[in-house]
Short mmCIF file of C-alpha atoms and ligand atoms in Angstrom, two decimals:
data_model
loop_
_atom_site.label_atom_id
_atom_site.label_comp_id
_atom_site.label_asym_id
_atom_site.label_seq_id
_atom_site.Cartn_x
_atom_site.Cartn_y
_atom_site.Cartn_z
CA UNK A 7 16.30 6.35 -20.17
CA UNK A 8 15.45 9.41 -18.13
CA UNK A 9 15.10 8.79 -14.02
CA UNK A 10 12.39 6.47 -12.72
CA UNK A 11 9.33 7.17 -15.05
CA UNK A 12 10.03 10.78 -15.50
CA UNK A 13 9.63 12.74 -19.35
CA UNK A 14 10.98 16.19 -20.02
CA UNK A 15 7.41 17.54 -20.53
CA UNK A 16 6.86 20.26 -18.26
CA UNK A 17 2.73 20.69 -18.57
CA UNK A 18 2.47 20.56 -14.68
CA UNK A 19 1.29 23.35 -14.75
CA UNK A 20 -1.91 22.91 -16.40
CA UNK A 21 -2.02 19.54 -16.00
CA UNK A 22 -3.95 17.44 -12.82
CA UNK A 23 -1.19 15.98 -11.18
CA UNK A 24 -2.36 12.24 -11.19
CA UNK A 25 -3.01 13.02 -14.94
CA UNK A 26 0.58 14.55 -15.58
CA UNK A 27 2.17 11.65 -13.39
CA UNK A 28 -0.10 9.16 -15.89
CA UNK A 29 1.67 10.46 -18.41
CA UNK A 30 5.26 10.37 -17.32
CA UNK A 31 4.75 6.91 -16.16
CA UNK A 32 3.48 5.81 -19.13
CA UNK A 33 5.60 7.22 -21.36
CA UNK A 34 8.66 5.29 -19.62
CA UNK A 35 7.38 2.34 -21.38
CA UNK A 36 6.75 2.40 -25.35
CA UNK A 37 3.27 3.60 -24.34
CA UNK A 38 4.37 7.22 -24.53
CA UNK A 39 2.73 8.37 -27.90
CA UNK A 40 -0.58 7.11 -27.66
CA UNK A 41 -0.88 8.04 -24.00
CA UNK A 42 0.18 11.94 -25.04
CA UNK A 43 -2.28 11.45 -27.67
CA UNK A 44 -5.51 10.59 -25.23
CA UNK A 45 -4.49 12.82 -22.72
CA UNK A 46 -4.02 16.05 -24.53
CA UNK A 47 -7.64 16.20 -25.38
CA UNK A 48 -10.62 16.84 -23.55
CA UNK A 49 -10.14 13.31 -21.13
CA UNK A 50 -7.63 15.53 -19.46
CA UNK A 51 -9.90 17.33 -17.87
CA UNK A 52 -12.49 14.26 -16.72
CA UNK A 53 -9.52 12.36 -15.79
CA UNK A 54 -8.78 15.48 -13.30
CA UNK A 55 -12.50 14.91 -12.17
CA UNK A 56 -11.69 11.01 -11.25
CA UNK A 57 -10.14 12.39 -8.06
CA UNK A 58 -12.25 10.18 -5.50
CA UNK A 59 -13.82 11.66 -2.25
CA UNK A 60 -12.30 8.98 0.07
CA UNK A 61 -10.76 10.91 2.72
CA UNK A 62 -11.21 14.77 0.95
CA UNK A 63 -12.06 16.59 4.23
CA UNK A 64 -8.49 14.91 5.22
CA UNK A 65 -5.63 17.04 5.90
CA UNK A 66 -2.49 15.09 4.21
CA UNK A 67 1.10 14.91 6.35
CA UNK A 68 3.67 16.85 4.51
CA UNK A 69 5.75 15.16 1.86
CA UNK A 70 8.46 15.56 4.76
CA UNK A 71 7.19 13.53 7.29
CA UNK A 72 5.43 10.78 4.45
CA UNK A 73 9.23 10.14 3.30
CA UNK A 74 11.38 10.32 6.97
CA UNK A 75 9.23 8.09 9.67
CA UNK A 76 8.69 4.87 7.89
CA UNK A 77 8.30 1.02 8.51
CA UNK A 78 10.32 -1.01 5.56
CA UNK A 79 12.19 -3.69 8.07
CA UNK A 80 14.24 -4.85 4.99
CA UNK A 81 16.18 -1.71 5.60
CA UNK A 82 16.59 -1.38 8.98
CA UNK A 83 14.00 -1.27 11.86
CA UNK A 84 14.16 2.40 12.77
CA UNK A 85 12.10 4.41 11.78
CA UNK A 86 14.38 6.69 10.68
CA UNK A 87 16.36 3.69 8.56
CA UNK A 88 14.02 3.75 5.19
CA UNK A 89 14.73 6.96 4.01
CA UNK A 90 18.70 6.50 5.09
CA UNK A 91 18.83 3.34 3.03
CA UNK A 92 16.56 2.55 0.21
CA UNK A 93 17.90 4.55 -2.21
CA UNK A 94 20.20 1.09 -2.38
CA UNK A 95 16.58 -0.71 -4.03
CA UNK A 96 16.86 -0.86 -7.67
CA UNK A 97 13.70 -0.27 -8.91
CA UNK A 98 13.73 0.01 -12.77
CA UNK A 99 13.32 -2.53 -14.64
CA UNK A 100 10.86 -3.87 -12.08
CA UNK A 101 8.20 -6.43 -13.06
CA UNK A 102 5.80 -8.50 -10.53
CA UNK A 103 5.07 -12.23 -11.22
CA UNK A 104 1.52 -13.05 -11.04
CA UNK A 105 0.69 -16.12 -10.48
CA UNK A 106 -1.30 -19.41 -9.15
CA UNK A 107 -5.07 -19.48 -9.97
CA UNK A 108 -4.73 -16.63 -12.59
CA UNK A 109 -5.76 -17.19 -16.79
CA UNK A 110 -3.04 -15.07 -18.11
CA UNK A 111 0.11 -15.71 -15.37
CA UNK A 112 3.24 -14.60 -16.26
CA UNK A 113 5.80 -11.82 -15.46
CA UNK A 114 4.22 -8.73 -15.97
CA UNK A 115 6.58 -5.10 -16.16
CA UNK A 116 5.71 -2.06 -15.04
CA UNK A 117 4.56 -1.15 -18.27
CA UNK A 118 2.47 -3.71 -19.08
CA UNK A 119 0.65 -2.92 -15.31
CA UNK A 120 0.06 0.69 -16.27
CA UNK A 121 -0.61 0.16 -19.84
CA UNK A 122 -4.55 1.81 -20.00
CA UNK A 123 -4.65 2.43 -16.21
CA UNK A 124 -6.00 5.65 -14.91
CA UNK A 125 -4.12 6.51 -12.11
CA UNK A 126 -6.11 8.51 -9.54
CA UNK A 127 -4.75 10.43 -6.39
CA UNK A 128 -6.77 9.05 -3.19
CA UNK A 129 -6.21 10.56 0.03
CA UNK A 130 -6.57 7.61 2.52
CA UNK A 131 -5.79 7.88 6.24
CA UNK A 132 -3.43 5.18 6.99
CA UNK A 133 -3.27 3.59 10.89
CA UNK A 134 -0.24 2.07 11.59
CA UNK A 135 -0.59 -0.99 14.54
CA UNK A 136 1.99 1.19 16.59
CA UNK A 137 -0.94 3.63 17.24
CA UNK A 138 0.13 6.36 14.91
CA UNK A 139 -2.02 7.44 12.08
CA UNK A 140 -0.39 9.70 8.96
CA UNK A 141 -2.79 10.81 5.85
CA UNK A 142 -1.13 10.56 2.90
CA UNK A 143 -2.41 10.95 -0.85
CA UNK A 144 -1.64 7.82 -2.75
CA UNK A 145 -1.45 7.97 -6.56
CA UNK A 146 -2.31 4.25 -7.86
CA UNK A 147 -5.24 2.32 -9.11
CA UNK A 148 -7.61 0.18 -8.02
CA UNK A 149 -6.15 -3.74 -7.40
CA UNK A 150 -9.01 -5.14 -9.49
CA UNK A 151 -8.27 -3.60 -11.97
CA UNK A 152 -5.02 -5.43 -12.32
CA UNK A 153 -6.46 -8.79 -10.98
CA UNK A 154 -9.08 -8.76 -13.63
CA UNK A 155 -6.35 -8.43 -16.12
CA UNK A 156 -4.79 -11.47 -15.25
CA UNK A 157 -7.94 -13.25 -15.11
CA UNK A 158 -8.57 -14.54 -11.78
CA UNK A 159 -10.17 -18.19 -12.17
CA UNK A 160 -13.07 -19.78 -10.09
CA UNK A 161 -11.53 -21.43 -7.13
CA UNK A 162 -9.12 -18.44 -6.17
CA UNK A 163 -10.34 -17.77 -2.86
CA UNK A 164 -7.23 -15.57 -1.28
CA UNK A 165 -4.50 -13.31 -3.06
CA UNK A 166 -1.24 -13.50 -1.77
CA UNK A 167 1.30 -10.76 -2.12
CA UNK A 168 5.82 -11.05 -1.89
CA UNK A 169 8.02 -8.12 -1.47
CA UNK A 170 11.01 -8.53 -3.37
CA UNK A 171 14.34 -10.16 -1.31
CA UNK A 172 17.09 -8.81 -1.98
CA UNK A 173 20.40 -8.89 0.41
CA UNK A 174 22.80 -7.06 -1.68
CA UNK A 175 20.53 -3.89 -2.01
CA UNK A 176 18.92 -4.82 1.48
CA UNK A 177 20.73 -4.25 4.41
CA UNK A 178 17.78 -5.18 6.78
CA UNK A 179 17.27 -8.66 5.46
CA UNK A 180 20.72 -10.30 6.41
CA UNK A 181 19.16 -10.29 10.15
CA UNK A 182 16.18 -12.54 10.86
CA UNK A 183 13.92 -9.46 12.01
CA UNK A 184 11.07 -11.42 10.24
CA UNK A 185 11.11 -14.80 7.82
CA UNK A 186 11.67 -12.96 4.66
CA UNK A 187 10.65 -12.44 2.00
CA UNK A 188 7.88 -10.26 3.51
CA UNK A 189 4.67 -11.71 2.56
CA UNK A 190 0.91 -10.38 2.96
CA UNK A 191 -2.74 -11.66 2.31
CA UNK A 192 -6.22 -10.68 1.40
CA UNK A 193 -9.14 -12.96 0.96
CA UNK A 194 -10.59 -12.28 -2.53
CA UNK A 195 -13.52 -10.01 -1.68
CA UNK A 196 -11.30 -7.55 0.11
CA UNK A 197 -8.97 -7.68 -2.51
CA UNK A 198 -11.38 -6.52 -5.24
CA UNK A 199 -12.92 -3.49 -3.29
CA UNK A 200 -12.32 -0.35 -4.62
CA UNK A 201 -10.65 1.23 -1.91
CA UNK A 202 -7.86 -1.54 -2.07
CA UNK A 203 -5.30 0.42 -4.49
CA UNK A 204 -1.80 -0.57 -5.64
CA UNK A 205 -0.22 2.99 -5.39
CA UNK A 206 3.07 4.06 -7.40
CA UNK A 207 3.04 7.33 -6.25
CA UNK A 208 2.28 9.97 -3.66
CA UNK A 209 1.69 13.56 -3.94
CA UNK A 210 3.64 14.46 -7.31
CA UNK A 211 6.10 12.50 -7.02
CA UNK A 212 7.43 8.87 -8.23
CA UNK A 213 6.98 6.09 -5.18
CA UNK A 214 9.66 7.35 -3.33
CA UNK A 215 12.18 4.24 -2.49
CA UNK A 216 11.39 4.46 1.31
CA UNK A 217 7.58 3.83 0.92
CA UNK A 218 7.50 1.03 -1.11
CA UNK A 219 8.99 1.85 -4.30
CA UNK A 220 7.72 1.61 -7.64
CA UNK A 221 4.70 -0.66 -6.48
CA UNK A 222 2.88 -1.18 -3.01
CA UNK A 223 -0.65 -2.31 -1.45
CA UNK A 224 -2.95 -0.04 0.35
CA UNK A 225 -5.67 -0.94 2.36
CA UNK A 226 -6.83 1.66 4.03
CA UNK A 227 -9.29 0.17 6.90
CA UNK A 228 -6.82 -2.61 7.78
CA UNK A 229 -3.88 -1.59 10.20
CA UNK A 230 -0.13 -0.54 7.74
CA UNK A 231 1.66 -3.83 8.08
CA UNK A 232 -1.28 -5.59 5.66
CA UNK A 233 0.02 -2.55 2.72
CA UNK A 234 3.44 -4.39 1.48
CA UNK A 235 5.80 -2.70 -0.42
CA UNK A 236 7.78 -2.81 -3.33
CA UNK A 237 6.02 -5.91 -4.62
CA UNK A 238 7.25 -8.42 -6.85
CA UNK A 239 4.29 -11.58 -6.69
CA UNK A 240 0.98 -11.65 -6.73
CA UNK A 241 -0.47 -15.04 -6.66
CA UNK A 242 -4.40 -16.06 -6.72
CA UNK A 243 -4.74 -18.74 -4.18
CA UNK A 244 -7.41 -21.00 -2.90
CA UNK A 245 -6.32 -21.17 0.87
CA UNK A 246 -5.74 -18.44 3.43
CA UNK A 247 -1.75 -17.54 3.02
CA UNK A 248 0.90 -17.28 5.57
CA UNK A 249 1.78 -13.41 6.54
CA UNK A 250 4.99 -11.90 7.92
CA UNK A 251 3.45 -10.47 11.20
CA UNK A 252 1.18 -13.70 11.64
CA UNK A 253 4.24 -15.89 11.56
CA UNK A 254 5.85 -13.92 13.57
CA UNK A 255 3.44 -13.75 16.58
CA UNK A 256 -0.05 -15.02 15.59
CA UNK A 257 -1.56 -14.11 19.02
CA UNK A 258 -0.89 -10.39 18.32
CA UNK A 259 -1.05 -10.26 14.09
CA UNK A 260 -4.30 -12.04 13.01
CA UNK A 261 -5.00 -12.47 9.04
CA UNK A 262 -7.36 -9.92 8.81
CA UNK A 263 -5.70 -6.92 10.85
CA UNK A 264 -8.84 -4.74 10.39
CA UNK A 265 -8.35 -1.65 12.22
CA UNK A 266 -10.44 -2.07 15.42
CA UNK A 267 -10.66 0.01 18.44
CA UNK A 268 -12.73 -2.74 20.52
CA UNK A 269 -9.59 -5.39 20.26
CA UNK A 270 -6.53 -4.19 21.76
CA UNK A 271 -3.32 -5.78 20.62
CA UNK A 272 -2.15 -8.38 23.52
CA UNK A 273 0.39 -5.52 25.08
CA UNK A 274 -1.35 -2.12 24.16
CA UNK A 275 -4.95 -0.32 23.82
CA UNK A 276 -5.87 0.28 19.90
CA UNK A 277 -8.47 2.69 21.21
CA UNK A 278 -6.58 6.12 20.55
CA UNK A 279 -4.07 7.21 18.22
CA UNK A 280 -1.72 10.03 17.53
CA UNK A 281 -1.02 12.12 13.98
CA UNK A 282 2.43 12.22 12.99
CA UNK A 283 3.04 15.83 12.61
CA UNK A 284 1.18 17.12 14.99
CA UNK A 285 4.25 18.13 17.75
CA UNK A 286 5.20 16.74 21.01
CA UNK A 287 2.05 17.35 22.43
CA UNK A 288 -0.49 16.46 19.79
CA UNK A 289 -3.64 14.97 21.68
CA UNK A 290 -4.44 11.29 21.33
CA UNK A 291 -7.46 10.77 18.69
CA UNK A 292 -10.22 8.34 19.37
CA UNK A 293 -9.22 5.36 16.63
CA UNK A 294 -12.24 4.82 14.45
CA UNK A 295 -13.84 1.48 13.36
CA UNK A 296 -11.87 0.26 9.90
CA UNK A 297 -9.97 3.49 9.88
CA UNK A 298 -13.09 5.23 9.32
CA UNK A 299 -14.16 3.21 6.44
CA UNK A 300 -17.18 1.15 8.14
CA UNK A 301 -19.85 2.35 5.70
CA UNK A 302 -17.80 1.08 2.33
CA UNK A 303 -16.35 -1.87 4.47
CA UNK A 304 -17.85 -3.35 7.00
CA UNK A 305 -20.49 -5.68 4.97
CA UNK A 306 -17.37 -7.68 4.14
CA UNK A 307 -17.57 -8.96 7.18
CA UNK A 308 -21.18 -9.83 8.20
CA UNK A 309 -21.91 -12.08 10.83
CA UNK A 310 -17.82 -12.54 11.49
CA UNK A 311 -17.20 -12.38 14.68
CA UNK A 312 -13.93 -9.96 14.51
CA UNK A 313 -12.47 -10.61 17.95
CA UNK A 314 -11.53 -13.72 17.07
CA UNK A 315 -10.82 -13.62 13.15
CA UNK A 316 -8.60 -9.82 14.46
N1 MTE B 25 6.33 -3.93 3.54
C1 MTE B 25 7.52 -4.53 3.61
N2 MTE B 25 7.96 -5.23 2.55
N3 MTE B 25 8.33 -4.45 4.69
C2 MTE B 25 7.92 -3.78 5.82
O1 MTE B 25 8.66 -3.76 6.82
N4 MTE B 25 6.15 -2.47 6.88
C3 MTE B 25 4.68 -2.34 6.97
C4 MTE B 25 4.08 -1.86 5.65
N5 MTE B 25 4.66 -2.59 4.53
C5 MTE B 25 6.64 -3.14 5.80
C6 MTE B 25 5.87 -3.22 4.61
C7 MTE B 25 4.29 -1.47 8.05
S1 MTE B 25 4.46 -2.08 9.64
C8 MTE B 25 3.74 -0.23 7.83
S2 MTE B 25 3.09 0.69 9.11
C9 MTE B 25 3.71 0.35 6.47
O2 MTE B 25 4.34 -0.47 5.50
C10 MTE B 25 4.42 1.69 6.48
O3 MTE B 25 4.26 2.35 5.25
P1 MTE B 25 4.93 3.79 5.04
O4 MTE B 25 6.35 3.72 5.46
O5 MTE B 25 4.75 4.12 3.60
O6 MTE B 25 4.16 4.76 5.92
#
């Protein structure tokens, strides 16, 4: 098989990219003929209209600096160390287990997750805890989507998410940075709003390796340790489950990790932040209220006091 969900069509051109990157994915599985079929016709063109507003008076960071100043502790804690060593990740075949409260549970491939998803490019700003912020346009799909595949069951209350563990193509993980495997949370709710994506791609391209290769979270109001990468379990659970940063210092990490200007972390101000990108000197931005996303997000939270549930 060609490279990671690539074909040797060359419509780029006239094309919308999330459409032409639809395509190529799809086609990696046995998909590829009745995809080409759909697409070709006029639901080209209103697929290239599904491009969402979210973030559209954004201005992305370069494919550059998306790719060479990342956070992916399983190889290596610099932030230079992702795009030095995750090439190592094998990432095809990939499939993610989904299980726990769930109707249909079961190990599901990449295929089978794409098979009639629209992928859409979102362009969501993304606020890292560290006080850096980077815009970068996802290409993915809406979580739901997925999650209403499986079936989720009454009961399921919180969806917990696994990165995949793997030593030999990790070099990260053979120190205990963190208890690995890297695990993350959602309560339900937040999990089914639409602007909680699982993203394969960004900009043109395939997820590149370094950013969570070929299947990651992104939640764009919550600060970038809740978006886990490279996924390979989703499970539907009734209780609140453990996360990697909340294990490792719950007075700093809370469950929720909704970005929040008014609660500083225990040993720095989350008031301002600074654009990756923008030079030495780039001025410090005031930090906005869920990333910016109050108006689609903040009635999940009614009546929560989030000081103390941070
Ligand atoms: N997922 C895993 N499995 N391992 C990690 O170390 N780092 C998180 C998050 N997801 C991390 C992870 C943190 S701290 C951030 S800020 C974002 O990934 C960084 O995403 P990016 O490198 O694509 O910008």
């Amino acid at each position: 098989m060609a490279g990671r969900y690539k074909s040797k069509l060359t419509w780029d051109d006239v094309t919308p990219k999330p459409v032409w990157l639809n395509r190529r994915q799809l086609l990696a599985g046995g998909a590829g003929a009745l995809a080409l079929g759909s697409i070709a016709g006029p639901a080209a063109a209103s697929l290239g209209a599904q491009k969402t507003g979210y973030g559209a008076d954004l201005e992305p960071n370069t494919l550059e600096e998306i790719t060479s100043y990342n956070n992916f502790y399983e190889f290596g804690t610099d932030k230079g160390d992702p795009a030095r060593n995750a090439h190592m990740l094998t990432t095809e075949p990939w499939s993610v287990e989904i299980d726990g409260m769930v109707d249909n549970p079961g190990s599901y491939s990449m295929e089978q997750i794409l098979d009639g998803v629209t992928l859409e490019e979102r362009i969501y700003r993304f606020r890292c805890v560290e006080r850096w912020s980077m815009v970068v346009p996802w290409v993915g799909f809406e979580l739901a989507d997925l999650l209403e595949k499986a079936g989720v069951q009454e009961g399921a209350k919180y969806v917990a998410f696994e990165t995949a563990l793997r030593p030999d193509e990790m070099p990260g993980v053979r120190s205990p940075i963190i208890e690995w495997p890297y695990v993350e949370g959602l309560r339900l709710d937040e999990a089914m709003h639409p602007l909680t994506i699982l993203a394969t791609g960004l900009y043109d391209e395939p997820m590149p390796n370094q950013n969570g290769a070929p299947i990651r979270l992104v939640v764009p109001w919550k600060y970038g340790y809740k978006s886990i990468k490279s996924i390979v379990r989703i499970s539907l659970v009734a209780e609140e489950p453990p996360t990697a940063w909340n294990k490792y210092a719950p007075r700093e990490y809370g469950f929720y990790s909704n970005v929040n200007p008014n609660r500083d972390h225990p040993r720095w101000s989350q008031k301002y932040e600074r654009r990756i990108g923008g030079g030495l000197f780039a001025k410090q931005e005031p930090t906005l209220m869920f990333n910016g996303y109050e108006e689609e997000v903040a009635s999940l939270y009614e009546g929560m006091d989030l000081i103390e549930f941070h």
